[in-house]
Amino acid sequence: MPHQVPLEVEQEIDQRLTRYPDKRSALLPALHAIQGHFRYVPEDLVEWVAAKLELEAIQVMEVLTFYPSFRQKAPGRYHIRVCRTLSCAMAGSHGLMDALAEKAGIDRSHADHHHPICVSKDGRFSIEFAECLASCGTGPVCMVNDDLHEQVRPEDARKLLDRYS
Amino acid sequence: MSITYKAGKNPHPLEHRMIFRNIDREGWDPGIETYLGEGGYESLRKAMAMAPGEIQAQVKTAGVRGRGGAGFPAGVKWGFIPPNNTKPVYLICNADESEPGTFKDRYIMHQDPHQLIEGMVITAFAIGCHTAYIYIREEFPFAAKILEGAIEEARAKNFVGRNILGTGFDLEIHVHRGAGAYICGEETGLIESLEGKRPYPRIKPPYFPAAMGLYLCPTIVNNVETLCHVTHILKMGGEEYAKLGTPNNTGTRILCVSGDVQKPGYFEVQVGKVTMGQLINEMCGGLRTGRTLKAVIPGGSSAKVLRADETFKLKDREISIWDIPMDFDSLAACGSMAGSGGVIVIDDSRSIAWVLNNINAFYAHESCGQCTPCREGSLWMKKISDRIVAGKGSPDDVDTLESVAYRIDGRTICAFGEAASWPTESFIAKFRDELKAATSDSLKGAIVNPETKLAAASLKV
Ligand SMILES: Cc1cc2nc3c(=O)[nH]c(=O)nc-3n(C[C@H](O)[C@H](O)[C@H](O)COP(=O)(O)O)c2cc1C
Ligand code: SF4
Ligand code: FES
């Protein structure tokens, strides 16, 4: 079934369009609104966005595929991003990643640059490494959906996941 | 008035709180009434009674240098808008905060958003701008909401919107969210992104934003912290402000310390009035127990590394790493930069190859891919340091790594090229022996398949 953009999402996009002298500028806001609803940007909505902003589909695709925050496949219900960058790595973020993946039942053996996101079998969690989340003084840090968690030790992994059920 | 801070959040005696006065403060909230209760928007009232040129002159006198990375004087930058301009002028607040090691703007936006909005309205008035954007990184979803709420609060009080405070001046401020790409912090990449495109930086010249920025109109891009300083410059007057800090390095700035210290965190200091030694040993409680200092990256991960046992030459004296004053000019004289204020401390437990590899992985991931030297070079630097860390490097790899770095540096469209190559250049210049020792003589001359999967814990994506 093709995806339908709900009215309130379209209204949000219409409202954001008024903020720019040029419709194309509303592309990131439009993709955020769609991802905010579907948790990713379904392929069949690329044309919809293009029509809305009077763009070619390729102009939407090139943006969708460039930015790491936009997803083209559904993540888990709770998407985890663990900071990989220096200060967090020094504070143990690789151990945190391993512990979170294990406790969430996620196999990361096939993760690579082009497929950074891995999803648990039950679809509840997904995980990926992110670059510096601008909280380097309280590493290791991770985000679960919109929430930032600081100084998360590997032994806290279970407790953290239990907060999202 | 005495201010109390949350438990464990008291400013260190060496701090001078101005921008961070209300951060982690007991009883403080981001609402406008709280802000107004302590003289909020008084600077704006003062500014609106002045001529725009007068405000610009005050900011020039204050001498405040950009806090986003390059350290360019804000007042001078504003002056680059062509005088005969007839196009709309835009102001963009750079809230992308993505330079590794930097975590200051996040506190301002989450806890004291009106300080930023006040600075933006004053700045917009001074440069003749009627539409301003805050480009905020995607990973700050709550800050984006807080800012949107704060803009509406300010509108209700007539500090934003039409006919601000009855002066006839109109200004709209919009929040625009990024989507997880570091290069959107680079001002021309940011502008492309705001235009709804891939954030491919533009070449300068001719695309200096002040002349040809957003929609090819004059555009001033300033960092969050820089714009907050404008609020205080108006409050104090440029001359008083310039008494803070040291000559040519005026005001305060927020240093963010992370890595191997007892108490990492943020510290607002007068620029140049605190040394590296005071910062690490007094403000951060020193190194971890039993450890000694190995290196410091003083201004975000793009800044060249300083080795603990180096001697540095300032104009009038030779100093050790501990005595470096934390200001723009001194850190430049020491061969590095004050950059974004992100200080990453590295102790003797760390392998330099591992640290460099982590940094290389960042730049390989974040290159926008427009320029061949940067796109290919940053990935090669990662791959070569991958194999050194995995114990599969040959001694020649260190030289290859170095030559790749020098072939990026200076040959790219934007300053990311330098940001990506300076870590490798400086780590090799200063730790060549350690890096060579991490390689294996038996692999000299061996042909390595770059696609070979290397098994080392630190290499996982
Ligand atoms: C690769 C790269 C990344 C940057 N990232 C940021 C950033 O995250 N935040 C920021 O304020 N400036 C960043 N800058 C600096 C901006 O290009 C620009 O100089 C700055 O926003 C100007 O503001 P200021 O003069 O107030 O510092 C970056 C520069 C480069 C080359
Ligand atoms: S230097 Fe790198 S990041 Fe900058 S434009 Fe070129 S490829 Fe893109
Ligand atoms: S290094 Fe992890 S938040 Fe900056």
XYZ file of C-alpha atoms and ligand atoms in Angstrom:
669
model
C 0.000 0.000 0.000
C 1.361 3.417 -0.857
C 2.028 5.651 2.127
C -0.379 8.486 2.822
C 0.837 11.764 4.292
C -1.492 12.555 7.194
C -3.205 15.927 7.165
C -1.366 17.283 10.196
C 1.994 16.459 8.624
C 1.007 18.237 5.426
C -0.210 21.216 7.455
C 3.103 21.380 9.271
C 4.949 21.359 5.946
C 2.649 24.060 4.550
C 3.278 26.166 7.621
C 7.063 25.724 7.377
C 6.996 26.647 3.696
C 5.950 30.174 4.649
C 9.252 30.744 6.430
C 11.401 30.832 3.313
C 11.423 32.991 0.196
C 12.177 29.823 -1.792
C 10.192 26.568 -1.536
C 13.269 24.401 -1.893
C 14.516 25.651 1.481
C 11.662 23.753 3.114
C 13.089 20.417 1.970
C 14.844 19.508 5.214
C 11.824 20.608 7.288
C 9.533 18.560 5.004
C 11.666 15.452 5.323
C 11.825 15.955 9.110
C 8.044 16.191 9.268
C 7.643 12.985 7.271
C 10.307 11.114 9.206
C 8.784 12.422 12.421
C 5.610 10.575 11.497
C 6.843 7.392 9.765
C 10.230 7.190 11.581
C 11.844 7.058 8.112
C 11.156 8.536 4.697
C 9.245 5.970 2.595
C 10.459 5.833 -0.988
C 7.025 6.404 -2.485
C 6.790 9.773 -0.723
C 9.810 11.197 -2.505
C 7.598 12.137 -5.457
C 5.042 13.612 -3.092
C 7.664 15.858 -1.469
C 9.051 16.819 -4.875
C 5.582 17.833 -6.097
C 4.884 19.746 -2.903
C 8.081 21.799 -3.196
C 8.046 22.021 -7.000
C 11.270 20.054 -7.308
C 12.456 17.072 -9.317
C 12.464 13.776 -7.432
C 16.250 13.577 -7.845
C 16.605 16.826 -5.904
C 14.805 15.214 -2.999
C 16.746 11.966 -3.349
C 20.153 13.638 -3.335
C 19.318 15.323 -0.052
C 17.677 12.275 1.494
C 20.718 10.122 0.719
C 23.315 12.640 1.881
C 22.278 13.462 5.419
C 22.961 10.764 8.048
C 19.875 11.658 10.117
C 17.451 10.762 7.333
C 16.575 7.089 7.111
C 15.235 5.226 4.099
C 14.246 2.114 6.054
C 12.291 1.731 9.254
C 14.452 1.701 12.376
C 13.338 0.068 15.610
C 10.628 1.648 17.718
C 13.460 3.084 19.806
C 16.430 4.183 17.787
C 19.721 4.383 19.678
C 22.677 6.461 18.609
C 25.945 5.924 20.473
C 28.641 8.573 20.124
C 31.725 7.127 18.430
C 33.950 10.215 18.467
C 37.147 10.731 20.458
C 36.114 11.955 23.907
C 33.320 9.390 24.182
C 35.508 6.623 22.753
C 38.103 7.480 25.428
C 35.349 7.230 28.017
C 34.332 3.784 26.763
C 31.649 4.231 24.116
C 32.702 1.118 22.195
C 32.050 -1.007 25.269
C 28.721 0.757 25.657
C 27.817 0.012 22.043
C 28.624 -3.685 22.520
C 26.608 -3.897 25.742
C 23.570 -2.090 24.293
C 23.564 -4.191 21.127
C 23.867 -7.411 23.102
C 21.133 -6.537 25.609
C 18.820 -5.305 22.856
C 19.385 -8.463 20.854
C 20.957 -6.703 17.886
C 23.497 -8.321 15.605
C 25.883 -5.643 14.323
C 28.202 -7.923 12.349
C 26.851 -6.633 9.032
C 27.026 -2.917 9.924
C 29.075 -0.832 7.516
C 29.395 2.712 6.214
C 26.426 2.354 3.869
C 24.249 0.349 6.279
C 25.004 1.804 9.678
C 21.677 0.930 11.313
C 20.973 -2.535 12.725
C 17.544 -3.524 14.067
C 16.641 -6.083 16.730
C 14.613 -9.134 15.645
C 11.544 -7.941 17.550
C 11.790 -4.480 15.951
C 11.841 -2.771 19.318
C 15.361 -1.347 19.117
C 17.783 -0.260 16.454
C 21.284 1.079 16.931
C 24.058 2.915 15.122
C 27.172 4.913 15.912
C 26.842 8.688 15.588
C 29.579 11.292 15.434
C 30.159 13.766 18.287
C 26.836 14.654 19.935
C 28.254 17.816 21.549
C 28.257 16.440 25.057
C 31.884 15.337 25.214
C 32.383 16.278 28.875
C 29.872 13.694 30.063
C 30.844 10.750 27.868
C 30.052 8.148 26.936
C 26.758 9.525 25.679
C 23.969 8.104 23.565
C 20.577 9.200 22.307
C 17.444 7.066 22.416
C 15.005 8.652 19.991
C 15.120 12.306 21.140
C 16.542 11.733 24.635
C 20.191 12.282 25.486
C 21.760 10.000 28.084
C 25.076 10.959 29.634
C 27.814 8.981 31.384
C 26.227 5.684 30.458
C 28.456 2.797 31.509
C 28.191 -0.567 29.766
C 26.776 -2.054 32.986
C 23.904 0.468 32.774
C 22.780 -0.851 29.390
C 20.010 -3.101 30.693
C 18.561 -0.380 32.924
C 18.575 2.102 30.074
C 16.770 -0.222 27.685
C 14.167 -1.071 30.325
C 13.107 2.576 30.319
C 11.893 2.109 26.759
C 9.266 -0.572 26.437
C 22.882 39.721 44.037
C 23.997 36.312 45.083
C 23.393 33.426 42.735
C 23.301 29.832 43.813
C 24.142 27.030 41.458
C 22.993 23.434 41.436
C 24.957 20.959 43.533
C 28.431 20.448 42.092
C 27.920 23.189 39.488
C 29.542 26.112 41.292
C 31.808 28.153 39.037
C 35.506 27.745 39.757
C 37.093 30.885 41.321
C 39.177 31.360 38.159
C 36.026 31.609 36.080
C 34.374 34.833 34.970
C 30.728 34.077 34.327
C 28.872 36.237 31.864
C 27.462 34.107 29.035
C 27.135 31.119 31.385
C 25.920 33.165 34.353
C 22.603 31.328 34.419
C 23.717 27.872 33.376
C 22.929 25.184 35.947
C 21.710 27.924 38.222
C 19.277 27.121 41.016
C 15.770 28.425 40.306
C 16.557 29.505 36.741
C 14.357 28.466 33.829
C 14.385 29.284 30.126
C 11.129 31.267 30.263
C 11.009 34.923 29.286
C 9.689 36.146 32.654
C 12.763 34.759 34.389
C 14.981 36.436 31.836
C 13.137 39.762 32.112
C 13.345 39.546 35.893
C 17.096 40.079 35.644
C 17.287 42.884 33.146
C 16.637 40.805 30.062
C 16.070 42.688 26.797
C 17.426 45.918 28.341
C 20.349 45.694 25.903
C 17.853 45.501 23.063
C 16.028 48.610 24.274
C 19.363 50.404 24.460
C 20.335 49.222 20.978
C 17.062 50.296 19.409
C 17.738 53.845 20.551
C 21.081 53.826 18.749
C 21.934 54.075 15.071
C 22.861 50.731 13.467
C 26.306 52.107 12.630
C 26.837 53.006 16.271
C 26.082 49.431 17.345
C 28.525 48.118 14.777
C 31.140 50.547 16.082
C 30.595 49.323 19.662
C 31.045 45.706 18.585
C 34.218 46.656 16.700
C 35.566 48.489 19.743
C 34.743 45.460 21.884
C 36.957 43.423 19.575
C 34.988 40.207 20.104
C 36.341 37.432 17.896
C 34.119 34.662 16.534
C 33.668 31.772 18.932
C 32.714 29.234 16.230
C 36.237 28.333 15.179
C 37.979 30.867 12.999
C 38.210 33.684 15.561
C 37.375 36.430 13.086
C 36.358 39.788 14.672
C 32.555 39.989 14.530
C 32.330 43.751 14.038
C 34.740 43.623 11.108
C 32.759 40.818 9.472
C 29.515 42.801 9.733
C 31.290 45.664 7.999
C 31.834 43.511 4.888
C 28.213 43.868 3.789
C 28.508 45.965 0.618
C 27.514 49.555 1.461
C 25.500 50.008 -1.734
C 23.573 46.756 -1.210
C 19.928 46.733 -2.280
C 19.162 43.020 -1.657
C 17.719 41.595 1.548
C 20.312 40.951 4.271
C 20.177 37.688 6.233
C 21.508 36.733 9.649
C 22.209 33.092 10.408
C 22.998 31.810 13.855
C 25.312 28.828 13.513
C 23.953 26.371 16.082
C 25.364 23.305 14.404
C 27.818 22.717 17.273
C 29.546 19.707 15.813
C 33.285 20.212 16.202
C 34.410 17.213 18.295
C 35.223 18.304 21.834
C 32.825 21.277 21.831
C 29.741 21.392 24.046
C 28.886 24.951 25.012
C 26.173 26.203 22.661
C 23.930 23.342 23.792
C 23.739 24.795 27.323
C 22.920 28.282 26.107
C 20.084 27.070 23.883
C 18.598 24.674 26.414
C 18.859 26.902 29.463
C 19.151 30.548 28.419
C 17.607 30.898 24.939
C 16.562 34.533 25.355
C 20.152 35.630 25.754
C 20.731 34.334 22.226
C 17.520 35.781 20.812
C 18.292 39.191 22.288
C 21.762 39.087 20.705
C 20.222 38.106 17.388
C 17.671 40.916 17.369
C 20.376 43.468 18.178
C 22.638 42.053 15.481
C 19.829 41.991 12.910
C 19.018 45.621 13.695
C 22.688 46.574 13.364
C 23.093 44.939 9.944
C 19.648 45.792 8.528
C 18.284 42.245 8.462
C 14.578 41.336 8.587
C 14.753 37.547 8.323
C 17.089 35.505 10.503
C 17.567 31.756 10.814
C 18.940 29.596 13.586
C 20.516 26.562 11.928
C 20.521 23.965 14.688
C 21.879 20.445 14.478
C 19.291 17.674 14.318
C 20.629 16.061 17.466
C 19.300 18.989 19.576
C 15.555 18.288 19.186
C 14.568 19.782 22.534
C 16.678 22.889 22.036
C 14.912 23.450 18.699
C 11.549 23.330 20.498
C 12.766 25.562 23.322
C 14.013 28.139 20.823
C 10.748 28.094 18.887
C 8.870 28.606 22.143
C 11.215 31.414 23.160
C 10.745 33.176 19.825
C 6.971 33.100 20.381
C 7.406 34.451 23.916
C 9.581 37.248 22.546
C 7.000 37.961 19.852
C 4.277 38.298 22.487
C 6.400 41.004 24.149
C 7.077 42.698 20.812
C 10.834 41.935 20.846
C 10.418 39.939 17.621
C 7.959 40.373 14.743
C 6.538 43.586 13.336
C 7.370 47.075 14.497
C 9.629 45.922 17.320
C 9.209 48.144 20.411
C 7.466 50.692 18.243
C 10.602 51.520 16.260
C 9.279 50.405 12.899
C 11.884 47.644 12.712
C 10.590 44.192 11.638
C 12.342 40.895 12.235
C 11.317 37.258 11.911
C 13.520 34.530 13.395
C 13.067 30.932 12.225
C 14.569 27.722 13.563
C 15.913 25.407 10.856
C 17.009 21.903 11.784
C 19.979 20.183 10.181
C 20.244 16.466 9.630
C 23.397 15.048 11.150
C 26.157 16.311 8.866
C 29.240 17.999 10.378
C 29.935 19.955 7.195
C 26.751 21.985 7.804
C 28.797 23.809 10.461
C 30.974 25.274 7.709
C 29.200 28.505 6.881
C 28.806 28.079 3.119
C 27.835 24.401 3.504
C 25.285 25.597 6.031
C 23.901 28.093 3.536
C 23.547 25.436 0.813
C 21.797 23.207 3.344
C 19.433 26.001 4.293
C 18.637 26.371 0.592
C 17.468 22.745 0.601
C 20.493 21.172 -1.037
C 23.391 18.938 -0.173
C 25.682 20.999 2.063
C 28.478 21.337 -0.491
C 30.600 24.292 0.617
C 31.051 27.134 -1.840
C 34.406 28.421 -2.952
C 35.686 31.715 -1.511
C 36.192 33.968 -3.354
C 33.690 34.850 -4.647
C 31.173 33.351 -2.235
C 32.003 35.254 0.933
C 28.671 35.120 2.764
C 28.763 38.785 3.782
C 28.583 39.656 0.088
C 27.036 36.556 -1.541
C 25.451 34.246 0.992
C 21.948 32.863 1.423
C 20.046 33.157 -1.905
C 23.175 35.023 -3.038
C 22.274 37.903 -0.723
C 24.530 39.452 1.934
C 24.494 37.101 4.928
C 26.165 37.250 8.305
C 26.869 33.889 9.907
C 27.801 33.952 13.576
C 28.146 31.291 16.219
C 25.633 31.028 19.102
C 28.162 32.169 21.690
C 29.354 35.087 19.540
C 25.780 36.395 19.231
C 25.313 36.158 23.005
C 28.391 38.333 23.461
C 26.649 41.048 21.453
C 23.988 41.273 24.186
C 26.700 41.899 26.786
C 28.670 44.320 24.629
C 25.550 46.482 24.370
C 24.977 46.207 28.107
C 28.549 47.172 29.074
C 29.626 49.293 26.133
C 32.387 48.213 23.780
C 35.178 49.860 25.726
C 34.285 48.205 29.043
C 33.900 44.847 27.303
C 37.356 45.214 25.749
C 38.833 45.429 29.261
C 37.874 41.796 29.779
C 40.445 39.323 28.545
C 43.695 40.470 26.958
C 44.498 42.839 24.079
C 43.294 41.467 20.723
C 41.747 38.562 22.661
C 38.973 40.350 24.458
C 36.015 39.191 26.459
C 35.290 35.843 27.983
C 34.939 32.502 26.295
C 33.707 29.091 27.262
C 36.289 26.346 27.303
C 34.968 22.790 27.121
C 37.298 20.211 28.582
C 36.942 16.503 27.914
C 39.160 13.451 27.997
C 41.560 12.343 30.701
C 40.952 14.826 33.521
C 39.327 14.331 36.910
C 36.491 16.774 36.308
C 35.691 17.445 32.666
C 33.220 20.234 31.955
C 32.667 23.807 30.812
C 34.501 26.840 32.181
C 33.926 30.464 31.215
C 37.143 32.430 31.528
C 38.522 35.774 30.480
C 40.333 35.066 27.233
C 44.066 34.679 27.882
C 43.799 35.129 31.651
C 43.991 31.407 32.380
C 46.800 29.051 31.376
C 46.582 25.471 30.189
C 48.078 24.417 33.531
C 45.456 26.287 35.549
C 42.716 24.878 33.351
C 43.825 21.265 33.656
C 45.247 21.187 37.160
C 43.082 23.648 39.055
C 39.791 23.897 37.209
C 39.566 20.268 36.090
C 41.172 18.800 39.211
C 44.216 17.496 37.371
C 44.820 14.293 35.492
C 43.451 10.913 36.485
C 45.236 9.319 39.424
C 48.718 8.073 38.605
C 48.673 9.441 35.085
C 50.853 11.974 33.323
C 49.988 14.279 30.458
C 50.806 13.091 26.972
C 49.114 15.593 24.672
C 46.388 18.205 24.390
C 44.189 19.052 21.428
C 43.368 22.645 22.394
C 40.591 23.859 20.082
C 38.371 21.048 18.815
C 39.602 17.942 17.013
C 40.662 19.970 13.963
C 43.290 21.852 15.971
C 46.884 20.645 15.788
C 47.925 18.563 18.777
C 50.357 19.886 21.410
C 52.827 17.434 22.971
C 53.223 17.600 26.731
C 57.027 17.989 26.698
C 57.323 20.560 23.911
C 58.765 24.031 24.394
C 56.708 26.769 22.781
C 57.971 30.153 21.622
C 55.814 33.185 22.285
C 56.904 36.658 21.171
C 58.797 37.421 24.353
C 59.523 34.069 26.005
C 59.757 30.297 25.816
C 57.163 28.358 27.733
C 56.019 24.843 28.513
C 52.573 23.495 27.670
C 51.382 24.350 31.200
C 52.070 28.053 30.729
C 50.224 28.562 27.455
C 47.631 31.327 27.928
C 44.323 30.082 26.523
C 43.801 32.759 23.903
C 43.662 32.991 20.106
C 47.080 34.562 19.526
C 49.046 32.443 22.014
C 47.656 29.152 20.766
C 48.357 30.257 17.190
C 51.932 31.123 18.195
C 52.226 27.624 19.665
C 51.387 26.186 16.249
C 47.781 25.286 16.952
C 44.561 27.225 17.418
C 41.984 28.245 19.995
C 39.330 27.084 17.526
C 35.992 26.242 19.050
C 37.225 26.102 22.657
C 37.063 22.305 22.864
C 40.082 21.102 24.846
C 40.714 17.347 24.651
C 43.228 16.055 27.198
C 45.154 12.867 26.449
C 47.181 11.035 29.116
C 49.971 8.477 28.932
C 47.577 5.525 28.930
C 46.477 6.338 25.374
C 47.961 5.002 22.179
C 48.563 7.826 19.717
C 47.766 5.528 16.793
C 44.368 4.777 18.327
C 43.609 8.458 18.990
C 44.614 9.492 15.469
C 42.625 6.652 13.961
C 39.503 7.723 15.822
C 39.931 11.279 14.511
C 40.603 10.063 10.965
C 37.416 7.992 11.042
C 35.479 11.153 11.911
C 36.782 13.121 8.937
C 36.437 10.175 6.548
C 32.789 9.946 7.554
C 32.115 13.680 7.368
C 33.857 14.794 4.158
C 31.157 16.122 1.843
C 32.897 14.493 -1.112
C 33.100 17.479 -3.438
C 36.878 17.754 -3.673
C 38.875 14.708 -4.691
C 41.826 15.283 -2.318
C 39.499 15.557 0.672
C 37.064 12.786 -0.243
C 39.702 10.228 -1.222
C 42.421 11.419 1.122
C 40.333 11.410 4.270
C 39.213 7.845 3.576
C 42.763 6.717 2.813
C 44.016 8.284 6.025
C 41.403 6.285 7.904
C 42.265 3.048 6.105
C 45.998 3.461 6.711
C 45.539 4.293 10.376
C 43.064 1.381 10.614
C 45.799 -1.014 9.690
C 48.371 0.595 11.964
C 45.978 0.195 14.893
C 45.271 -3.393 13.875
C 49.004 -4.132 14.030
C 49.112 -4.636 10.269
C 50.920 -1.436 9.371
C 54.330 -1.233 7.755
C 56.783 1.499 8.809
C 56.257 3.117 5.391
C 52.600 3.585 6.226
C 53.473 6.436 8.557
C 55.173 8.283 5.712
C 52.352 7.492 3.312
C 49.839 8.787 5.831
C 51.825 11.986 6.178
C 52.102 12.517 2.439
C 48.353 12.013 1.971
C 47.654 14.667 4.623
C 49.927 17.222 2.959
C 48.237 16.587 -0.365
C 44.830 17.527 1.063
C 45.906 20.565 3.059
C 45.536 23.748 0.982
C 44.042 22.009 -2.043
C 40.334 22.000 -1.259
C 37.245 24.159 -1.537
C 36.677 24.583 2.175
C 38.623 24.542 5.433
C 37.484 20.985 6.159
C 40.530 19.978 4.108
C 42.816 21.543 6.719
C 40.635 20.310 9.577
C 41.012 16.752 8.288
C 44.736 16.879 7.581
C 46.068 18.889 10.513
C 45.518 16.096 13.047
C 47.525 13.637 10.935
C 50.222 16.193 10.099
C 50.681 17.213 13.718
C 50.386 13.762 15.298
C 53.040 12.437 12.927
C 55.329 15.450 13.383
C 55.166 15.060 17.148
C 54.774 11.319 17.694
C 56.531 9.813 14.680
C 58.564 7.364 16.771
C 55.557 6.053 18.640
C 53.593 5.622 15.425
C 56.510 3.853 13.716
C 56.878 1.597 16.750
C 53.237 0.566 16.311
C 54.045 -0.800 12.853
C 55.795 -4.002 11.967
C 59.152 -4.157 10.137
C 58.242 -7.523 8.669
C 55.468 -5.840 6.667
C 57.874 -3.400 4.969
C 57.144 -3.407 1.261
C 54.191 -5.772 1.642
C 51.272 -5.112 -0.658
C 48.116 -4.591 1.307
C 44.644 -5.018 -0.060
C 42.863 -1.950 1.280
C 39.555 -3.787 1.427
C 40.877 -6.452 3.808
C 38.681 -6.540 6.896
C 40.835 -5.749 9.898
C 39.970 -7.226 13.233
C 40.525 -4.701 15.980
C 38.025 -3.567 18.566
C 38.461 0.105 17.773
C 37.735 -0.307 14.093
C 34.089 -1.209 14.219
C 31.892 1.256 12.403
C 34.460 21.992 8.753
C 33.966 23.153 9.548
C 33.016 22.964 10.556
C 32.527 24.040 11.295
N 31.604 23.799 12.267
C 31.115 24.857 12.975
C 30.124 24.654 13.982
O 29.687 23.523 14.239
N 29.646 25.737 14.659
C 30.108 27.014 14.388
O 29.656 27.951 15.001
N 31.051 27.230 13.455
C 31.555 26.181 12.737
N 32.492 26.421 11.766
C 32.913 27.815 11.501
C 31.950 28.505 10.547
O 32.334 28.240 9.197
C 31.961 30.017 10.710
O 33.279 30.461 10.633
C 31.378 30.474 12.015
O 30.091 29.967 12.219
C 31.334 31.972 12.041
O 30.844 32.415 13.277
P 31.766 33.219 14.298
O 32.529 34.248 13.484
O 30.816 33.815 15.231
O 32.685 32.234 14.910
C 33.012 25.341 11.021
C 33.975 25.530 10.035
C 34.444 24.463 9.307
C 35.483 24.705 8.249
S 37.256 20.192 1.555
Fe 36.131 18.300 1.905
S 34.335 18.955 3.042
Fe 35.185 20.829 2.095
S 34.148 21.030 0.124
Fe 35.958 19.812 -0.283
S 35.281 17.657 -0.056
Fe 33.736 18.952 0.887
S 32.777 12.978 21.540
Fe 30.888 12.124 22.182
S 29.687 13.858 22.484
Fe 31.502 14.719 21.666
